């Protein structure tokens, strides 16, 4: 499931932002923070690309045969502050 | 702050739509399908508002239909299938939102009329969601062009998912990003997603309202 999700996310970002934008966004999905039970994960990107990355995620409507909705829970500068914001 | 998605075209399972809407952070959804309006008596997690969608090829029909539906629905939306329909919709103050179709262009005269008659121009995220490649870039370019004029003349606008099913719904955060990509500022976007329009219209439909600025105590 992780690999399918990763493929869909990176493909969508690449489609929306193009190769130049994608390289500037420096997107990375943090593998060990993916929670398959809750279906939540962390995606890092440059601060300038946050809106484009959000749109790219919102544009994903299907992974394999399953329909999906991606939702951005929080945007933060560090993983630590993001965790604090979520669990506050 | 409460967030409302003003143009949800889905009519499948209202309980499921309400559940997904609540999960995504919406305070209310305006359902435009006629089947949905009849089923809205059940209590739901979020505020489900019945709305009317006017979809016609005849510009003359718009005003008549809007006046007829005004007293029954808090939100009236017109689908602009072509330039003539767009023009007729922005000239009708009874219309709340104009949703232009992807190939029906909006010019600056229409934007000025929309401002004068307080008709919000709708930007549907669904148009991007259901297209890809060249089509998507063409649609996005059209949306940006319209957004530029709306911003320049200060016309009211609404950002909406335009969802045809519960799976097309997107959260207020994603629609805020959509608005920012179109060139709007965050306070403008928040105002467009807020409950202001629905509250004003509900007040107008109430018995106490007489005319703008006059209410019975």
PDB file of C-alpha atoms in Angstrom:
ATOM      1  CA  UNK A   1       0.000   0.000   0.000  1.00  0.00           C
ATOM      2  CA  UNK A   2       2.854   2.389   0.854  1.00  0.00           C
ATOM      3  CA  UNK A   3       4.495   1.956  -2.524  1.00  0.00           C
ATOM      4  CA  UNK A   4       1.187   2.517  -4.361  1.00  0.00           C
ATOM      5  CA  UNK A   5       0.494   5.635  -2.295  1.00  0.00           C
ATOM      6  CA  UNK A   6       4.007   6.949  -2.878  1.00  0.00           C
ATOM      7  CA  UNK A   7       3.749   6.353  -6.610  1.00  0.00           C
ATOM      8  CA  UNK A   8       0.399   8.135  -6.819  1.00  0.00           C
ATOM      9  CA  UNK A   9       1.591  11.130  -4.790  1.00  0.00           C
ATOM     10  CA  UNK A  10       4.851  11.636  -6.662  1.00  0.00           C
ATOM     11  CA  UNK A  11       3.160  11.130 -10.040  1.00  0.00           C
ATOM     12  CA  UNK A  12       0.501  13.670  -9.212  1.00  0.00           C
ATOM     13  CA  UNK A  13       3.078  16.243  -8.063  1.00  0.00           C
ATOM     14  CA  UNK A  14       5.100  15.627 -11.206  1.00  0.00           C
ATOM     15  CA  UNK A  15       1.985  16.017 -13.389  1.00  0.00           C
ATOM     16  CA  UNK A  16       0.906  19.240 -11.715  1.00  0.00           C
ATOM     17  CA  UNK A  17       4.239  20.966 -11.213  1.00  0.00           C
ATOM     18  CA  UNK A  18       6.269  19.570 -14.083  1.00  0.00           C
ATOM     19  CA  UNK A  19       9.859  18.405 -13.832  1.00  0.00           C
ATOM     20  CA  UNK A  20      11.343  21.829 -13.017  1.00  0.00           C
ATOM     21  CA  UNK A  21       8.750  22.529 -10.334  1.00  0.00           C
ATOM     22  CA  UNK A  22       9.128  19.035  -8.929  1.00  0.00           C
ATOM     23  CA  UNK A  23      12.877  19.425  -8.551  1.00  0.00           C
ATOM     24  CA  UNK A  24      12.412  22.832  -6.884  1.00  0.00           C
ATOM     25  CA  UNK A  25       9.779  21.485  -4.485  1.00  0.00           C
ATOM     26  CA  UNK A  26      12.199  18.868  -3.105  1.00  0.00           C
ATOM     27  CA  UNK A  27       9.377  16.520  -2.156  1.00  0.00           C
ATOM     28  CA  UNK A  28      10.038  13.487  -0.009  1.00  0.00           C
ATOM     29  CA  UNK A  29       7.688  11.080   1.717  1.00  0.00           C
ATOM     30  CA  UNK A  30       9.014   9.931   5.071  1.00  0.00           C
ATOM     31  CA  UNK A  31       8.687   6.157   4.956  1.00  0.00           C
ATOM     32  CA  UNK A  32       8.981   5.280   8.627  1.00  0.00           C
ATOM     33  CA  UNK A  33       6.274   7.785   9.571  1.00  0.00           C
ATOM     34  CA  UNK A  34       3.640   6.158   7.310  1.00  0.00           C
ATOM     35  CA  UNK A  35       0.899   4.680   9.489  1.00  0.00           C
ATOM     36  CA  UNK A  36      -0.967   2.021   7.454  1.00  0.00           C
ATOM     37  CA  UNK A  37      -3.627   1.641  10.157  1.00  0.00           C
ATOM     38  CA  UNK A  38      -4.626   5.297  10.288  1.00  0.00           C
ATOM     39  CA  UNK A  39      -3.607   5.863   6.653  1.00  0.00           C
ATOM     40  CA  UNK A  40      -1.592   8.940   7.647  1.00  0.00           C
ATOM     41  CA  UNK A  41       1.871  10.006   6.650  1.00  0.00           C
ATOM     42  CA  UNK A  42       4.320  12.887   6.396  1.00  0.00           C
ATOM     43  CA  UNK A  43       5.389  14.610   3.238  1.00  0.00           C
ATOM     44  CA  UNK A  44       8.213  17.123   3.191  1.00  0.00           C
ATOM     45  CA  UNK A  45       8.541  19.898   0.625  1.00  0.00           C
ATOM     46  CA  UNK A  46       9.992  23.370   0.283  1.00  0.00           C
ATOM     47  CA  UNK A  47       7.861  26.120   1.906  1.00  0.00           C
ATOM     48  CA  UNK A  48       7.314  27.857  -1.439  1.00  0.00           C
ATOM     49  CA  UNK A  49       5.679  24.779  -2.926  1.00  0.00           C
ATOM     50  CA  UNK A  50       3.169  24.056  -0.165  1.00  0.00           C
ATOM     51  CA  UNK A  51       0.113  25.219  -2.134  1.00  0.00           C
ATOM     52  CA  UNK A  52       1.153  23.364  -5.283  1.00  0.00           C
ATOM     53  CA  UNK A  53       1.782  20.186  -3.304  1.00  0.00           C
ATOM     54  CA  UNK A  54      -1.614  20.538  -1.598  1.00  0.00           C
ATOM     55  CA  UNK A  55      -3.302  20.881  -4.988  1.00  0.00           C
ATOM     56  CA  UNK A  56      -1.368  17.885  -6.318  1.00  0.00           C
ATOM     57  CA  UNK A  57      -2.567  15.788  -3.391  1.00  0.00           C
ATOM     58  CA  UNK A  58      -6.141  17.013  -3.825  1.00  0.00           C
ATOM     59  CA  UNK A  59      -6.023  15.987  -7.482  1.00  0.00           C
ATOM     60  CA  UNK A  60      -5.484  12.338  -6.605  1.00  0.00           C
ATOM     61  CA  UNK A  61      -8.859  10.631  -6.760  1.00  0.00           C
ATOM     62  CA  UNK A  62      -7.946   7.018  -7.336  1.00  0.00           C
ATOM     63  CA  UNK A  63      -5.158   4.623  -6.371  1.00  0.00           C
ATOM     64  CA  UNK A  64      -5.414   1.341  -8.222  1.00  0.00           C
ATOM     65  CA  UNK A  65      -9.091   0.425  -8.156  1.00  0.00           C
ATOM     66  CA  UNK A  66      -9.882   2.330  -4.985  1.00  0.00           C
ATOM     67  CA  UNK A  67     -11.259   5.848  -4.834  1.00  0.00           C
ATOM     68  CA  UNK A  68      -9.409   8.064  -2.358  1.00  0.00           C
ATOM     69  CA  UNK A  69      -9.452  11.551  -0.865  1.00  0.00           C
ATOM     70  CA  UNK A  70      -6.188  13.061   0.334  1.00  0.00           C
ATOM     71  CA  UNK A  71      -6.467  15.578   3.144  1.00  0.00           C
ATOM     72  CA  UNK A  72      -3.693  17.784   4.509  1.00  0.00           C
ATOM     73  CA  UNK A  73      -4.047  17.735   8.298  1.00  0.00           C
ATOM     74  CA  UNK A  74      -1.327  20.217   9.209  1.00  0.00           C
ATOM     75  CA  UNK A  75       1.488  22.191   7.652  1.00  0.00           C
ATOM     76  CA  UNK A  76       4.471  22.784   9.902  1.00  0.00           C
ATOM     77  CA  UNK A  77       8.149  23.610   9.693  1.00  0.00           C
ATOM     78  CA  UNK A  78       9.407  20.547  11.532  1.00  0.00           C
ATOM     79  CA  UNK A  79       8.060  17.087  12.302  1.00  0.00           C
ATOM     80  CA  UNK A  80       8.270  17.838  16.017  1.00  0.00           C
ATOM     81  CA  UNK A  81       6.126  20.980  15.818  1.00  0.00           C
ATOM     82  CA  UNK A  82       3.730  19.208  13.449  1.00  0.00           C
ATOM     83  CA  UNK A  83       3.231  16.424  16.002  1.00  0.00           C
ATOM     84  CA  UNK A  84       2.670  18.970  18.760  1.00  0.00           C
ATOM     85  CA  UNK A  85       0.058  20.774  16.639  1.00  0.00           C
ATOM     86  CA  UNK A  86      -1.786  17.561  15.781  1.00  0.00           C
ATOM     87  CA  UNK A  87      -1.884  16.120  19.272  1.00  0.00           C
ATOM     88  CA  UNK A  88      -2.616  19.425  21.032  1.00  0.00           C
TER      89      UNK A  88
ATOM     90  CA  UNK B   1     -14.937  30.225  11.592  1.00  0.00           C
ATOM     91  CA  UNK B   2     -17.444  28.047   9.772  1.00  0.00           C
ATOM     92  CA  UNK B   3     -16.760  26.801   6.260  1.00  0.00           C
ATOM     93  CA  UNK B   4     -19.429  26.053   3.653  1.00  0.00           C
ATOM     94  CA  UNK B   5     -19.080  24.340   0.295  1.00  0.00           C
ATOM     95  CA  UNK B   6     -21.792  26.067  -1.732  1.00  0.00           C
ATOM     96  CA  UNK B   7     -22.038  23.850  -4.804  1.00  0.00           C
ATOM     97  CA  UNK B   8     -22.251  20.131  -4.136  1.00  0.00           C
ATOM     98  CA  UNK B   9     -23.994  18.359  -6.991  1.00  0.00           C
ATOM     99  CA  UNK B  10     -23.901  14.902  -5.427  1.00  0.00           C
ATOM    100  CA  UNK B  11     -27.183  13.252  -4.578  1.00  0.00           C
ATOM    101  CA  UNK B  12     -26.254   9.650  -3.862  1.00  0.00           C
ATOM    102  CA  UNK B  13     -26.173   8.937  -0.129  1.00  0.00           C
ATOM    103  CA  UNK B  14     -26.777  12.021   2.001  1.00  0.00           C
ATOM    104  CA  UNK B  15     -25.603  10.383   5.236  1.00  0.00           C
ATOM    105  CA  UNK B  16     -22.322   9.429   3.534  1.00  0.00           C
ATOM    106  CA  UNK B  17     -21.895  12.922   2.059  1.00  0.00           C
ATOM    107  CA  UNK B  18     -22.519  14.480   5.481  1.00  0.00           C
ATOM    108  CA  UNK B  19     -20.062  12.076   7.116  1.00  0.00           C
ATOM    109  CA  UNK B  20     -17.319  12.768   4.574  1.00  0.00           C
ATOM    110  CA  UNK B  21     -18.006  16.523   4.731  1.00  0.00           C
ATOM    111  CA  UNK B  22     -17.691  16.519   8.512  1.00  0.00           C
ATOM    112  CA  UNK B  23     -14.485  14.466   8.308  1.00  0.00           C
ATOM    113  CA  UNK B  24     -12.993  16.967   5.873  1.00  0.00           C
ATOM    114  CA  UNK B  25     -13.788  19.890   8.164  1.00  0.00           C
ATOM    115  CA  UNK B  26     -16.869  21.436   6.553  1.00  0.00           C
ATOM    116  CA  UNK B  27     -19.515  23.036   8.741  1.00  0.00           C
ATOM    117  CA  UNK B  28     -22.091  22.844   5.989  1.00  0.00           C
ATOM    118  CA  UNK B  29     -22.697  21.772   2.412  1.00  0.00           C
ATOM    119  CA  UNK B  30     -25.162  23.218  -0.058  1.00  0.00           C
ATOM    120  CA  UNK B  31     -26.728  20.405  -2.098  1.00  0.00           C
ATOM    121  CA  UNK B  32     -27.949  21.454  -5.497  1.00  0.00           C
ATOM    122  CA  UNK B  33     -29.657  18.330  -6.742  1.00  0.00           C
ATOM    123  CA  UNK B  34     -33.450  18.197  -6.619  1.00  0.00           C
ATOM    124  CA  UNK B  35     -33.495  14.645  -5.255  1.00  0.00           C
ATOM    125  CA  UNK B  36     -31.278  15.743  -2.357  1.00  0.00           C
ATOM    126  CA  UNK B  37     -33.530  18.677  -1.410  1.00  0.00           C
ATOM    127  CA  UNK B  38     -36.423  16.333  -0.752  1.00  0.00           C
ATOM    128  CA  UNK B  39     -34.390  14.092   1.543  1.00  0.00           C
ATOM    129  CA  UNK B  40     -32.921  16.813   3.759  1.00  0.00           C
ATOM    130  CA  UNK B  41     -35.330  16.358   6.647  1.00  0.00           C
ATOM    131  CA  UNK B  42     -33.133  13.819   8.418  1.00  0.00           C
ATOM    132  CA  UNK B  43     -30.717  15.165  11.009  1.00  0.00           C
ATOM    133  CA  UNK B  44     -27.093  15.113   9.906  1.00  0.00           C
ATOM    134  CA  UNK B  45     -23.690  15.776  11.407  1.00  0.00           C
ATOM    135  CA  UNK B  46     -23.287  19.002   9.450  1.00  0.00           C
ATOM    136  CA  UNK B  47     -25.591  21.660   8.080  1.00  0.00           C
ATOM    137  CA  UNK B  48     -26.958  20.395   4.742  1.00  0.00           C
ATOM    138  CA  UNK B  49     -28.590  23.256   2.872  1.00  0.00           C
ATOM    139  CA  UNK B  50     -30.925  22.759  -0.091  1.00  0.00           C
ATOM    140  CA  UNK B  51     -29.980  24.828  -3.114  1.00  0.00           C
ATOM    141  CA  UNK B  52     -31.412  25.276  -6.590  1.00  0.00           C
ATOM    142  CA  UNK B  53     -29.390  24.758  -9.736  1.00  0.00           C
ATOM    143  CA  UNK B  54     -30.620  26.504 -12.869  1.00  0.00           C
ATOM    144  CA  UNK B  55     -29.214  24.797 -15.938  1.00  0.00           C
ATOM    145  CA  UNK B  56     -30.667  26.013 -19.196  1.00  0.00           C
ATOM    146  CA  UNK B  57     -29.708  26.999 -22.705  1.00  0.00           C
ATOM    147  CA  UNK B  58     -32.161  29.919 -22.799  1.00  0.00           C
ATOM    148  CA  UNK B  59     -30.992  33.217 -21.256  1.00  0.00           C
ATOM    149  CA  UNK B  60     -34.608  34.496 -20.845  1.00  0.00           C
ATOM    150  CA  UNK B  61     -35.442  31.520 -18.678  1.00  0.00           C
ATOM    151  CA  UNK B  62     -32.815  32.386 -16.027  1.00  0.00           C
ATOM    152  CA  UNK B  63     -34.549  35.393 -14.436  1.00  0.00           C
ATOM    153  CA  UNK B  64     -37.987  33.747 -14.419  1.00  0.00           C
ATOM    154  CA  UNK B  65     -36.672  30.563 -12.866  1.00  0.00           C
ATOM    155  CA  UNK B  66     -34.563  32.437 -10.283  1.00  0.00           C
ATOM    156  CA  UNK B  67     -37.556  34.559  -9.171  1.00  0.00           C
ATOM    157  CA  UNK B  68     -39.705  31.458  -8.934  1.00  0.00           C
ATOM    158  CA  UNK B  69     -37.190  29.579  -6.769  1.00  0.00           C
ATOM    159  CA  UNK B  70     -35.987  32.505  -4.646  1.00  0.00           C
ATOM    160  CA  UNK B  71     -38.574  32.111  -1.905  1.00  0.00           C
ATOM    161  CA  UNK B  72     -37.963  28.365  -1.528  1.00  0.00           C
ATOM    162  CA  UNK B  73     -34.179  28.022  -1.639  1.00  0.00           C
ATOM    163  CA  UNK B  74     -31.526  29.906   0.347  1.00  0.00           C
ATOM    164  CA  UNK B  75     -28.945  29.428  -2.427  1.00  0.00           C
ATOM    165  CA  UNK B  76     -29.599  29.724  -6.157  1.00  0.00           C
ATOM    166  CA  UNK B  77     -26.868  28.720  -8.562  1.00  0.00           C
ATOM    167  CA  UNK B  78     -26.857  29.194 -12.333  1.00  0.00           C
ATOM    168  CA  UNK B  79     -24.746  27.036 -14.612  1.00  0.00           C
ATOM    169  CA  UNK B  80     -23.274  29.220 -17.351  1.00  0.00           C
ATOM    170  CA  UNK B  81     -23.287  26.933 -20.356  1.00  0.00           C
ATOM    171  CA  UNK B  82     -22.322  29.728 -22.751  1.00  0.00           C
ATOM    172  CA  UNK B  83     -21.528  33.457 -22.785  1.00  0.00           C
ATOM    173  CA  UNK B  84     -25.186  34.486 -23.167  1.00  0.00           C
ATOM    174  CA  UNK B  85     -26.206  32.486 -20.117  1.00  0.00           C
ATOM    175  CA  UNK B  86     -23.293  33.919 -18.139  1.00  0.00           C
ATOM    176  CA  UNK B  87     -24.388  37.427 -19.084  1.00  0.00           C
ATOM    177  CA  UNK B  88     -28.032  36.760 -18.163  1.00  0.00           C
ATOM    178  CA  UNK B  89     -26.991  35.251 -14.818  1.00  0.00           C
ATOM    179  CA  UNK B  90     -24.800  38.173 -13.740  1.00  0.00           C
ATOM    180  CA  UNK B  91     -27.610  40.572 -14.695  1.00  0.00           C
ATOM    181  CA  UNK B  92     -30.006  38.767 -12.333  1.00  0.00           C
ATOM    182  CA  UNK B  93     -29.640  39.828  -8.680  1.00  0.00           C
ATOM    183  CA  UNK B  94     -31.752  36.848  -7.571  1.00  0.00           C
ATOM    184  CA  UNK B  95     -28.895  34.516  -8.539  1.00  0.00           C
ATOM    185  CA  UNK B  96     -26.332  33.929  -5.805  1.00  0.00           C
ATOM    186  CA  UNK B  97     -23.621  32.053  -7.686  1.00  0.00           C
ATOM    187  CA  UNK B  98     -22.705  31.672 -11.339  1.00  0.00           C
ATOM    188  CA  UNK B  99     -20.773  28.533 -12.219  1.00  0.00           C
ATOM    189  CA  UNK B 100     -19.279  29.158 -15.657  1.00  0.00           C
ATOM    190  CA  UNK B 101     -18.685  26.091 -17.795  1.00  0.00           C
ATOM    191  CA  UNK B 102     -15.116  25.408 -18.867  1.00  0.00           C
ATOM    192  CA  UNK B 103     -15.652  26.737 -22.396  1.00  0.00           C
ATOM    193  CA  UNK B 104     -17.907  29.703 -21.494  1.00  0.00           C
ATOM    194  CA  UNK B 105     -15.657  32.700 -21.055  1.00  0.00           C
ATOM    195  CA  UNK B 106     -16.267  35.504 -18.600  1.00  0.00           C
ATOM    196  CA  UNK B 107     -15.253  38.995 -19.683  1.00  0.00           C
ATOM    197  CA  UNK B 108     -14.676  42.123 -17.637  1.00  0.00           C
ATOM    198  CA  UNK B 109     -18.171  43.505 -18.400  1.00  0.00           C
ATOM    199  CA  UNK B 110     -19.703  40.404 -16.814  1.00  0.00           C
ATOM    200  CA  UNK B 111     -17.375  40.683 -13.810  1.00  0.00           C
ATOM    201  CA  UNK B 112     -18.437  44.310 -13.274  1.00  0.00           C
ATOM    202  CA  UNK B 113     -22.108  43.323 -13.551  1.00  0.00           C
ATOM    203  CA  UNK B 114     -21.499  40.474 -11.092  1.00  0.00           C
ATOM    204  CA  UNK B 115     -20.114  42.967  -8.610  1.00  0.00           C
ATOM    205  CA  UNK B 116     -23.029  45.365  -9.138  1.00  0.00           C
ATOM    206  CA  UNK B 117     -25.668  42.644  -8.686  1.00  0.00           C
ATOM    207  CA  UNK B 118     -23.765  40.734  -5.987  1.00  0.00           C
ATOM    208  CA  UNK B 119     -23.567  37.508  -8.006  1.00  0.00           C
ATOM    209  CA  UNK B 120     -20.580  35.433  -6.927  1.00  0.00           C
ATOM    210  CA  UNK B 121     -18.450  33.854  -9.638  1.00  0.00           C
ATOM    211  CA  UNK B 122     -17.838  30.202  -8.769  1.00  0.00           C
ATOM    212  CA  UNK B 123     -14.536  28.403  -9.246  1.00  0.00           C
ATOM    213  CA  UNK B 124     -15.026  24.637  -9.296  1.00  0.00           C
ATOM    214  CA  UNK B 125     -12.176  22.371  -8.247  1.00  0.00           C
ATOM    215  CA  UNK B 126     -13.964  19.489 -10.000  1.00  0.00           C
ATOM    216  CA  UNK B 127     -13.018  20.938 -13.385  1.00  0.00           C
ATOM    217  CA  UNK B 128      -9.356  20.261 -12.569  1.00  0.00           C
ATOM    218  CA  UNK B 129     -10.055  16.980 -10.821  1.00  0.00           C
ATOM    219  CA  UNK B 130     -11.907  15.446 -13.751  1.00  0.00           C
ATOM    220  CA  UNK B 131      -9.487  16.543 -16.446  1.00  0.00           C
ATOM    221  CA  UNK B 132      -5.866  15.796 -17.194  1.00  0.00           C
ATOM    222  CA  UNK B 133      -2.957  16.838 -19.367  1.00  0.00           C
ATOM    223  CA  UNK B 134      -3.650  19.481 -21.991  1.00  0.00           C
ATOM    224  CA  UNK B 135      -7.314  19.844 -21.000  1.00  0.00           C
ATOM    225  CA  UNK B 136      -6.417  20.511 -17.392  1.00  0.00           C
ATOM    226  CA  UNK B 137      -3.853  23.159 -18.313  1.00  0.00           C
ATOM    227  CA  UNK B 138      -6.365  24.863 -20.639  1.00  0.00           C
ATOM    228  CA  UNK B 139      -9.059  24.849 -17.946  1.00  0.00           C
ATOM    229  CA  UNK B 140      -6.628  26.120 -15.323  1.00  0.00           C
ATOM    230  CA  UNK B 141      -5.502  28.906 -17.604  1.00  0.00           C
ATOM    231  CA  UNK B 142      -9.151  29.956 -18.102  1.00  0.00           C
ATOM    232  CA  UNK B 143      -9.782  29.878 -14.343  1.00  0.00           C
ATOM    233  CA  UNK B 144      -6.720  32.044 -13.698  1.00  0.00           C
ATOM    234  CA  UNK B 145      -7.803  34.541 -16.305  1.00  0.00           C
ATOM    235  CA  UNK B 146     -11.254  34.845 -14.704  1.00  0.00           C
ATOM    236  CA  UNK B 147      -9.710  35.016 -11.215  1.00  0.00           C
ATOM    237  CA  UNK B 148      -7.460  37.865 -12.326  1.00  0.00           C
ATOM    238  CA  UNK B 149     -10.477  39.913 -13.452  1.00  0.00           C
ATOM    239  CA  UNK B 150     -12.492  39.027 -10.345  1.00  0.00           C
ATOM    240  CA  UNK B 151      -9.592  40.183  -8.195  1.00  0.00           C
ATOM    241  CA  UNK B 152      -9.072  43.356 -10.202  1.00  0.00           C
ATOM    242  CA  UNK B 153     -12.702  44.507 -10.029  1.00  0.00           C
ATOM    243  CA  UNK B 154     -13.369  43.163  -6.515  1.00  0.00           C
ATOM    244  CA  UNK B 155     -16.317  41.017  -7.591  1.00  0.00           C
ATOM    245  CA  UNK B 156     -17.627  38.397  -5.142  1.00  0.00           C
ATOM    246  CA  UNK B 157     -16.439  34.851  -5.737  1.00  0.00           C
ATOM    247  CA  UNK B 158     -16.891  31.380  -4.304  1.00  0.00           C
ATOM    248  CA  UNK B 159     -14.452  28.490  -4.251  1.00  0.00           C
ATOM    249  CA  UNK B 160     -16.188  25.174  -4.365  1.00  0.00           C
ATOM    250  CA  UNK B 161     -15.468  21.518  -4.925  1.00  0.00           C
ATOM    251  CA  UNK B 162     -18.444  21.153  -7.312  1.00  0.00           C
ATOM    252  CA  UNK B 163     -18.550  17.535  -6.166  1.00  0.00           C
ATOM    253  CA  UNK B 164     -20.600  15.109  -8.246  1.00  0.00           C
ATOM    254  CA  UNK B 165     -20.145  12.386  -5.606  1.00  0.00           C
ATOM    255  CA  UNK B 166     -18.880  12.220  -2.032  1.00  0.00           C
ATOM    256  CA  UNK B 167     -15.452  11.248  -3.385  1.00  0.00           C
ATOM    257  CA  UNK B 168     -15.083  14.584  -5.179  1.00  0.00           C
ATOM    258  CA  UNK B 169     -15.347  16.566  -1.936  1.00  0.00           C
ATOM    259  CA  UNK B 170     -12.188  18.357  -0.846  1.00  0.00           C
ATOM    260  CA  UNK B 171     -11.366  20.015   2.466  1.00  0.00           C
ATOM    261  CA  UNK B 172     -11.393  23.796   3.118  1.00  0.00           C
ATOM    262  CA  UNK B 173      -7.588  23.651   3.390  1.00  0.00           C
ATOM    263  CA  UNK B 174      -7.267  22.259  -0.149  1.00  0.00           C
ATOM    264  CA  UNK B 175      -9.720  24.808  -1.539  1.00  0.00           C
ATOM    265  CA  UNK B 176      -7.705  27.544   0.192  1.00  0.00           C
ATOM    266  CA  UNK B 177      -4.622  26.285  -1.658  1.00  0.00           C
ATOM    267  CA  UNK B 178      -6.702  26.265  -4.865  1.00  0.00           C
ATOM    268  CA  UNK B 179      -7.631  29.909  -4.241  1.00  0.00           C
ATOM    269  CA  UNK B 180      -4.028  30.877  -3.562  1.00  0.00           C
ATOM    270  CA  UNK B 181      -2.911  29.195  -6.779  1.00  0.00           C
ATOM    271  CA  UNK B 182      -5.566  31.257  -8.608  1.00  0.00           C
ATOM    272  CA  UNK B 183      -4.027  34.400  -7.119  1.00  0.00           C
ATOM    273  CA  UNK B 184      -6.438  35.306  -4.304  1.00  0.00           C
ATOM    274  CA  UNK B 185      -5.334  36.388  -0.826  1.00  0.00           C
ATOM    275  CA  UNK B 186      -6.094  34.183   2.197  1.00  0.00           C
ATOM    276  CA  UNK B 187      -8.605  36.622   3.858  1.00  0.00           C
ATOM    277  CA  UNK B 188     -10.560  36.853   0.570  1.00  0.00           C
ATOM    278  CA  UNK B 189     -10.563  33.053   0.271  1.00  0.00           C
ATOM    279  CA  UNK B 190     -11.735  32.573   3.856  1.00  0.00           C
ATOM    280  CA  UNK B 191     -14.526  35.078   3.268  1.00  0.00           C
ATOM    281  CA  UNK B 192     -15.584  33.185   0.146  1.00  0.00           C
ATOM    282  CA  UNK B 193     -15.751  29.891   2.063  1.00  0.00           C
ATOM    283  CA  UNK B 194     -17.454  31.401   5.100  1.00  0.00           C
ATOM    284  CA  UNK B 195     -21.078  31.107   6.193  1.00  0.00           C
ATOM    285  CA  UNK B 196     -21.782  34.775   5.298  1.00  0.00           C
ATOM    286  CA  UNK B 197     -23.792  34.087   2.129  1.00  0.00           C
ATOM    287  CA  UNK B 198     -25.994  31.406   3.626  1.00  0.00           C
ATOM    288  CA  UNK B 199     -26.673  33.460   6.770  1.00  0.00           C
ATOM    289  CA  UNK B 200     -27.608  36.555   4.766  1.00  0.00           C
ATOM    290  CA  UNK B 201     -29.932  34.553   2.546  1.00  0.00           C
ATOM    291  CA  UNK B 202     -31.540  32.757   5.460  1.00  0.00           C
ATOM    292  CA  UNK B 203     -32.163  36.136   7.061  1.00  0.00           C
ATOM    293  CA  UNK B 204     -33.773  37.348   3.827  1.00  0.00           C
ATOM    294  CA  UNK B 205     -36.023  34.279   3.716  1.00  0.00           C
ATOM    295  CA  UNK B 206     -37.109  34.856   7.318  1.00  0.00           C
ATOM    296  CA  UNK B 207     -40.340  36.624   8.241  1.00  0.00           C
ATOM    297  CA  UNK B 208     -38.590  39.544   9.938  1.00  0.00           C
ATOM    298  CA  UNK B 209     -36.774  40.744   6.828  1.00  0.00           C
ATOM    299  CA  UNK B 210     -38.461  43.489   4.816  1.00  0.00           C
ATOM    300  CA  UNK B 211     -35.732  44.954   2.603  1.00  0.00           C
ATOM    301  CA  UNK B 212     -31.992  45.664   2.877  1.00  0.00           C
ATOM    302  CA  UNK B 213     -31.487  47.576   6.130  1.00  0.00           C
ATOM    303  CA  UNK B 214     -35.088  47.146   7.318  1.00  0.00           C
ATOM    304  CA  UNK B 215     -36.167  44.359   9.645  1.00  0.00           C
ATOM    305  CA  UNK B 216     -39.212  43.873  11.873  1.00  0.00           C
ATOM    306  CA  UNK B 217     -38.309  43.601  15.569  1.00  0.00           C
TER     307      UNK B 217
END
